[in-house]
């Protein structure tokens, strides 16, 4: 049976203090509802599910929820009372994954990085070499289109410490036609190839343009 609904699932601010993730998310939404011809084609063919604030009770903390949990370490077994937003999002994704009419093509979890520069990604490591190669294509496309995206900072790993993250958990749950990434953007600045001084990210300048490049 052919799957009819292609879905891209985006989450941001599971780490609530990472406010640049919201600027990226806003850039995605602004672009998707715009009259840009690519946005129109995307709207015709893809369903975008966007959770702009995955950890709404924790905004006065950098990483944790109000109850002290780092929600991005609880994807394996979220509790409906201790991690309700994560529990609900995971349930929705699991349901979509079981729906034969839905093809969940991308899961992207947006973060901001407090020490690294540029935009970059984390991806998963798979036993099948071919799957790993396919997964590496999207970061390569970003690098070609966005001057602030760094392929050299992009990495693929299966650290035990990251096992409870959305990217790792869903990479194991979803089938091999799905692509799961963590998208990181620096809190501060980026360096372009050949430049000698960093360019600061600003809310409505660089970060939004980063996103427009991302979807190009
Ligand atoms: Zn984070």
mmCIF file of C-alpha atoms and ligand atoms in Angstrom:
data_model
loop_
_atom_site.group_PDB
_atom_site.id
_atom_site.type_symbol
_atom_site.label_atom_id
_atom_site.label_comp_id
_atom_site.label_asym_id
_atom_site.label_seq_id
_atom_site.Cartn_x
_atom_site.Cartn_y
_atom_site.Cartn_z
ATOM 1 C CA UNK A 1 0.000 0.000 0.000
ATOM 2 C CA UNK A 2 1.306 3.452 -0.803
ATOM 3 C CA UNK A 3 1.472 5.835 2.109
ATOM 4 C CA UNK A 4 -0.531 8.970 1.389
ATOM 5 C CA UNK A 5 0.514 11.477 4.023
ATOM 6 C CA UNK A 6 4.115 12.599 4.218
ATOM 7 C CA UNK A 7 4.902 14.151 7.575
ATOM 8 C CA UNK A 8 7.773 16.296 8.823
ATOM 9 C CA UNK A 9 7.776 16.537 12.615
ATOM 10 C CA UNK A 10 9.616 19.409 14.259
ATOM 11 C CA UNK A 11 10.082 20.007 17.982
ATOM 12 C CA UNK A 12 11.869 22.872 19.745
ATOM 13 C CA UNK A 13 12.831 23.887 23.254
ATOM 14 C CA UNK A 14 12.782 20.549 24.992
ATOM 15 C CA UNK A 15 15.632 22.412 26.675
ATOM 16 C CA UNK A 16 13.658 25.494 27.618
ATOM 17 C CA UNK A 17 16.527 27.921 28.067
ATOM 18 C CA UNK A 18 17.648 27.501 24.459
ATOM 19 C CA UNK A 19 15.732 30.459 23.087
ATOM 20 C CA UNK A 20 17.464 30.549 19.658
ATOM 21 C CA UNK A 21 15.547 27.322 18.958
ATOM 22 C CA UNK A 22 12.378 29.424 19.050
ATOM 23 C CA UNK A 23 13.758 31.854 16.457
ATOM 24 C CA UNK A 24 14.462 28.917 14.170
ATOM 25 C CA UNK A 25 11.024 27.486 14.753
ATOM 26 C CA UNK A 26 9.444 30.875 14.042
ATOM 27 C CA UNK A 27 11.482 31.093 10.838
ATOM 28 C CA UNK A 28 10.167 27.717 9.713
ATOM 29 C CA UNK A 29 6.559 28.692 10.431
ATOM 30 C CA UNK A 30 6.899 32.103 8.753
ATOM 31 C CA UNK A 31 8.347 30.461 5.676
ATOM 32 C CA UNK A 32 5.807 27.641 5.494
ATOM 33 C CA UNK A 33 2.825 30.000 5.611
ATOM 34 C CA UNK A 34 4.389 32.437 3.138
ATOM 35 C CA UNK A 35 3.666 32.842 -0.557
ATOM 36 C CA UNK A 36 7.132 31.602 -1.494
ATOM 37 C CA UNK A 37 6.654 29.091 -4.351
ATOM 38 C CA UNK A 38 8.619 26.406 -2.505
ATOM 39 C CA UNK A 39 6.468 26.899 0.583
ATOM 40 C CA UNK A 40 3.368 26.446 -1.578
ATOM 41 C CA UNK A 41 4.723 23.195 -3.017
ATOM 42 C CA UNK A 42 5.631 21.975 0.468
ATOM 43 C CA UNK A 43 2.136 22.741 1.763
ATOM 44 C CA UNK A 44 0.644 20.780 -1.132
ATOM 45 C CA UNK A 45 2.712 17.674 -0.454
ATOM 46 C CA UNK A 46 3.849 17.578 3.153
ATOM 47 C CA UNK A 47 2.113 17.821 6.536
ATOM 48 C CA UNK A 48 4.210 19.720 9.064
ATOM 49 C CA UNK A 49 3.660 18.941 12.730
ATOM 50 C CA UNK A 50 5.411 21.568 14.835
ATOM 51 C CA UNK A 51 5.755 21.620 18.623
ATOM 52 C CA UNK A 52 7.406 24.999 19.234
ATOM 53 C CA UNK A 53 7.728 24.632 23.023
ATOM 54 C CA UNK A 54 8.151 21.059 24.185
ATOM 55 C CA UNK A 55 9.025 22.039 27.750
ATOM 56 C CA UNK A 56 6.694 24.956 28.568
ATOM 57 C CA UNK A 57 6.969 24.738 32.352
ATOM 58 C CA UNK A 58 10.726 25.034 32.398
ATOM 59 C CA UNK A 59 11.474 28.355 30.755
ATOM 60 C CA UNK A 60 13.313 29.744 33.758
ATOM 61 C CA UNK A 61 15.783 26.839 33.577
ATOM 62 C CA UNK A 62 18.359 26.065 30.940
ATOM 63 C CA UNK A 63 17.754 22.336 30.539
ATOM 64 C CA UNK A 64 15.216 20.961 32.994
ATOM 65 C CA UNK A 65 11.479 21.033 33.546
ATOM 66 C CA UNK A 66 9.950 22.574 36.674
ATOM 67 C CA UNK A 67 10.144 19.154 38.355
ATOM 68 C CA UNK A 68 13.844 18.915 37.595
ATOM 69 C CA UNK A 69 13.781 16.498 34.658
ATOM 70 C CA UNK A 70 15.831 16.842 31.504
ATOM 71 C CA UNK A 71 13.015 15.772 29.174
ATOM 72 C CA UNK A 72 15.499 14.994 26.442
ATOM 73 C CA UNK A 73 16.682 12.011 28.453
ATOM 74 C CA UNK A 74 13.214 10.501 28.995
ATOM 75 C CA UNK A 75 11.989 9.579 25.523
ATOM 76 C CA UNK A 76 12.191 5.850 26.228
ATOM 77 C CA UNK A 77 9.571 5.856 28.980
ATOM 78 C CA UNK A 78 7.983 9.261 29.607
ATOM 79 C CA UNK A 79 5.538 9.458 32.488
ATOM 80 C CA UNK A 80 2.135 11.111 31.879
ATOM 81 C CA UNK A 81 2.343 12.904 35.242
ATOM 82 C CA UNK A 82 6.069 13.742 35.423
ATOM 83 C CA UNK A 83 6.689 14.496 31.727
ATOM 84 C CA UNK A 84 3.194 15.204 30.306
ATOM 85 C CA UNK A 85 4.204 17.217 27.226
ATOM 86 C CA UNK A 86 6.839 14.694 26.215
ATOM 87 C CA UNK A 87 4.438 11.824 26.871
ATOM 88 C CA UNK A 88 1.791 13.410 24.633
ATOM 89 C CA UNK A 89 4.203 14.158 21.783
ATOM 90 C CA UNK A 90 5.660 10.669 21.896
ATOM 91 C CA UNK A 91 2.168 9.144 21.811
ATOM 92 C CA UNK A 92 1.291 11.222 18.746
ATOM 93 C CA UNK A 93 4.471 10.158 16.940
ATOM 94 C CA UNK A 94 3.966 6.486 17.840
ATOM 95 C CA UNK A 95 0.367 6.645 16.586
ATOM 96 C CA UNK A 96 1.423 8.261 13.318
ATOM 97 C CA UNK A 97 4.141 5.665 12.886
ATOM 98 C CA UNK A 98 1.552 2.880 13.220
ATOM 99 C CA UNK A 99 -0.816 4.488 10.709
ATOM 100 C CA UNK A 100 -0.303 2.769 7.337
ATOM 101 C CA UNK A 101 -1.373 5.928 5.530
ATOM 102 C CA UNK A 102 1.310 8.088 7.166
ATOM 103 C CA UNK A 103 4.948 8.267 6.192
ATOM 104 C CA UNK A 104 6.894 10.076 8.895
ATOM 105 C CA UNK A 105 9.818 11.256 6.808
ATOM 106 C CA UNK A 106 11.726 13.612 9.089
ATOM 107 C CA UNK A 107 11.972 14.234 12.813
ATOM 108 C CA UNK A 108 14.053 17.293 13.687
ATOM 109 C CA UNK A 109 14.595 18.438 17.271
ATOM 110 C CA UNK A 110 15.861 22.020 17.450
ATOM 111 C CA UNK A 111 18.367 23.051 20.128
ATOM 112 C CA UNK A 112 20.798 25.886 20.807
ATOM 113 C CA UNK A 113 24.409 25.187 21.723
ATOM 114 C CA UNK A 114 26.122 27.167 24.471
ATOM 115 C CA UNK A 115 29.751 26.588 23.451
ATOM 116 C CA UNK A 116 29.948 25.706 19.739
ATOM 117 C CA UNK A 117 29.614 28.142 16.852
ATOM 118 C CA UNK A 118 27.550 27.837 13.642
ATOM 119 C CA UNK A 119 24.590 25.614 12.928
ATOM 120 C CA UNK A 120 25.191 21.861 12.813
ATOM 121 C CA UNK A 121 23.480 18.526 13.357
ATOM 122 C CA UNK A 122 23.679 15.318 15.329
ATOM 123 C CA UNK A 123 22.513 12.137 13.630
ATOM 124 C CA UNK A 124 22.416 8.438 14.398
ATOM 125 C CA UNK A 125 24.748 5.546 13.637
ATOM 126 C CA UNK A 126 23.169 2.501 11.997
ATOM 127 C CA UNK A 127 24.326 -1.045 11.365
ATOM 128 C CA UNK A 128 23.347 -0.721 7.718
ATOM 129 C CA UNK A 129 25.970 1.377 5.990
ATOM 130 C CA UNK A 130 23.581 2.416 3.247
ATOM 131 C CA UNK A 131 21.138 3.889 5.792
ATOM 132 C CA UNK A 132 23.951 5.897 7.342
ATOM 133 C CA UNK A 133 24.929 7.262 3.959
ATOM 134 C CA UNK A 134 21.356 8.314 3.198
ATOM 135 C CA UNK A 135 21.136 10.006 6.576
ATOM 136 C CA UNK A 136 24.262 12.027 5.851
ATOM 137 C CA UNK A 137 22.730 13.618 2.739
ATOM 138 C CA UNK A 138 20.490 16.162 4.466
ATOM 139 C CA UNK A 139 23.299 17.803 6.504
ATOM 140 C CA UNK A 140 25.358 17.924 3.312
ATOM 141 C CA UNK A 141 22.532 19.760 1.537
ATOM 142 C CA UNK A 142 22.290 22.205 4.428
ATOM 143 C CA UNK A 143 26.002 22.839 4.204
ATOM 144 C CA UNK A 144 25.731 23.582 0.490
ATOM 145 C CA UNK A 145 22.874 26.049 0.979
ATOM 146 C CA UNK A 146 23.462 27.755 4.331
ATOM 147 C CA UNK A 147 26.764 29.598 4.815
ATOM 148 C CA UNK A 148 26.498 29.294 8.597
ATOM 149 C CA UNK A 149 25.944 25.524 8.599
ATOM 150 C CA UNK A 150 29.031 23.535 9.563
ATOM 151 C CA UNK A 151 29.475 20.003 8.266
ATOM 152 C CA UNK A 152 32.681 19.584 10.251
ATOM 153 C CA UNK A 153 30.785 20.164 13.521
ATOM 154 C CA UNK A 154 28.061 17.726 12.432
ATOM 155 C CA UNK A 155 28.468 14.270 13.938
ATOM 156 C CA UNK A 156 26.786 10.890 14.134
ATOM 157 C CA UNK A 157 26.911 8.953 17.384
ATOM 158 C CA UNK A 158 25.285 6.403 19.649
ATOM 159 C CA UNK A 159 26.617 7.491 23.042
ATOM 160 C CA UNK A 160 24.841 5.812 25.943
ATOM 161 C CA UNK A 161 24.334 9.230 27.523
ATOM 162 C CA UNK A 162 22.228 10.288 24.526
ATOM 163 C CA UNK A 163 20.035 7.157 24.500
ATOM 164 C CA UNK A 164 17.000 8.978 25.944
ATOM 165 C CA UNK A 165 17.036 11.827 23.419
ATOM 166 C CA UNK A 166 14.323 12.271 20.797
ATOM 167 C CA UNK A 167 16.772 11.822 17.962
ATOM 168 C CA UNK A 168 18.197 8.561 19.322
ATOM 169 C CA UNK A 169 14.915 7.062 20.503
ATOM 170 C CA UNK A 170 12.983 7.838 17.322
ATOM 171 C CA UNK A 171 15.918 6.740 15.167
ATOM 172 C CA UNK A 172 15.421 3.302 16.703
ATOM 173 C CA UNK A 173 11.620 3.353 16.552
ATOM 174 C CA UNK A 174 10.903 4.672 13.070
ATOM 175 C CA UNK A 175 11.589 2.625 9.976
ATOM 176 C CA UNK A 176 14.600 3.104 7.772
ATOM 177 C CA UNK A 177 12.920 5.583 5.443
ATOM 178 C CA UNK A 178 12.717 8.118 8.286
ATOM 179 C CA UNK A 179 15.453 10.594 9.122
ATOM 180 C CA UNK A 180 15.979 11.826 12.677
ATOM 181 C CA UNK A 181 18.251 14.714 13.597
ATOM 182 C CA UNK A 182 19.094 17.150 16.325
ATOM 183 C CA UNK A 183 19.586 20.606 14.793
ATOM 184 C CA UNK A 184 21.843 22.804 16.877
ATOM 185 C CA UNK A 185 22.446 26.496 16.387
ATOM 186 C CA UNK A 186 24.980 28.491 18.349
ATOM 187 C CA UNK A 187 23.770 30.859 21.043
ATOM 188 C CA UNK A 188 26.333 33.318 19.763
ATOM 189 C CA UNK A 189 27.796 33.422 16.298
ATOM 190 C CA UNK A 190 29.005 31.684 13.187
ATOM 191 C CA UNK A 191 32.100 31.672 11.039
ATOM 192 C CA UNK A 192 31.836 31.287 7.286
ATOM 193 C CA UNK A 193 34.478 29.534 5.206
ATOM 194 C CA UNK A 194 37.509 31.739 4.725
ATOM 195 C CA UNK A 195 36.416 34.436 7.176
ATOM 196 C CA UNK A 196 38.510 35.490 10.145
ATOM 197 C CA UNK A 197 35.920 37.015 12.463
ATOM 198 C CA UNK A 198 32.690 35.516 13.825
ATOM 199 C CA UNK A 199 29.325 36.933 12.771
ATOM 200 C CA UNK A 200 26.824 37.256 15.636
ATOM 201 C CA UNK A 201 23.457 35.568 15.247
ATOM 202 C CA UNK A 202 20.533 37.927 15.728
ATOM 203 C CA UNK A 203 16.914 37.073 16.217
ATOM 204 C CA UNK A 204 15.435 38.360 12.984
ATOM 205 C CA UNK A 205 18.536 38.412 10.841
ATOM 206 C CA UNK A 206 20.811 35.470 10.617
ATOM 207 C CA UNK A 207 18.784 32.809 12.317
ATOM 208 C CA UNK A 208 15.726 33.332 10.175
ATOM 209 C CA UNK A 209 17.805 33.446 7.039
ATOM 210 C CA UNK A 210 19.483 30.262 8.201
ATOM 211 C CA UNK A 211 16.102 28.629 8.164
ATOM 212 C CA UNK A 212 15.205 29.944 4.755
ATOM 213 C CA UNK A 213 18.406 28.400 3.484
ATOM 214 C CA UNK A 214 17.537 25.228 5.303
ATOM 215 C CA UNK A 215 14.342 24.729 3.359
ATOM 216 C CA UNK A 216 15.683 25.891 0.014
HETATM 217 ZN ZN1 LIG B 1 19.598 21.324 24.083
#
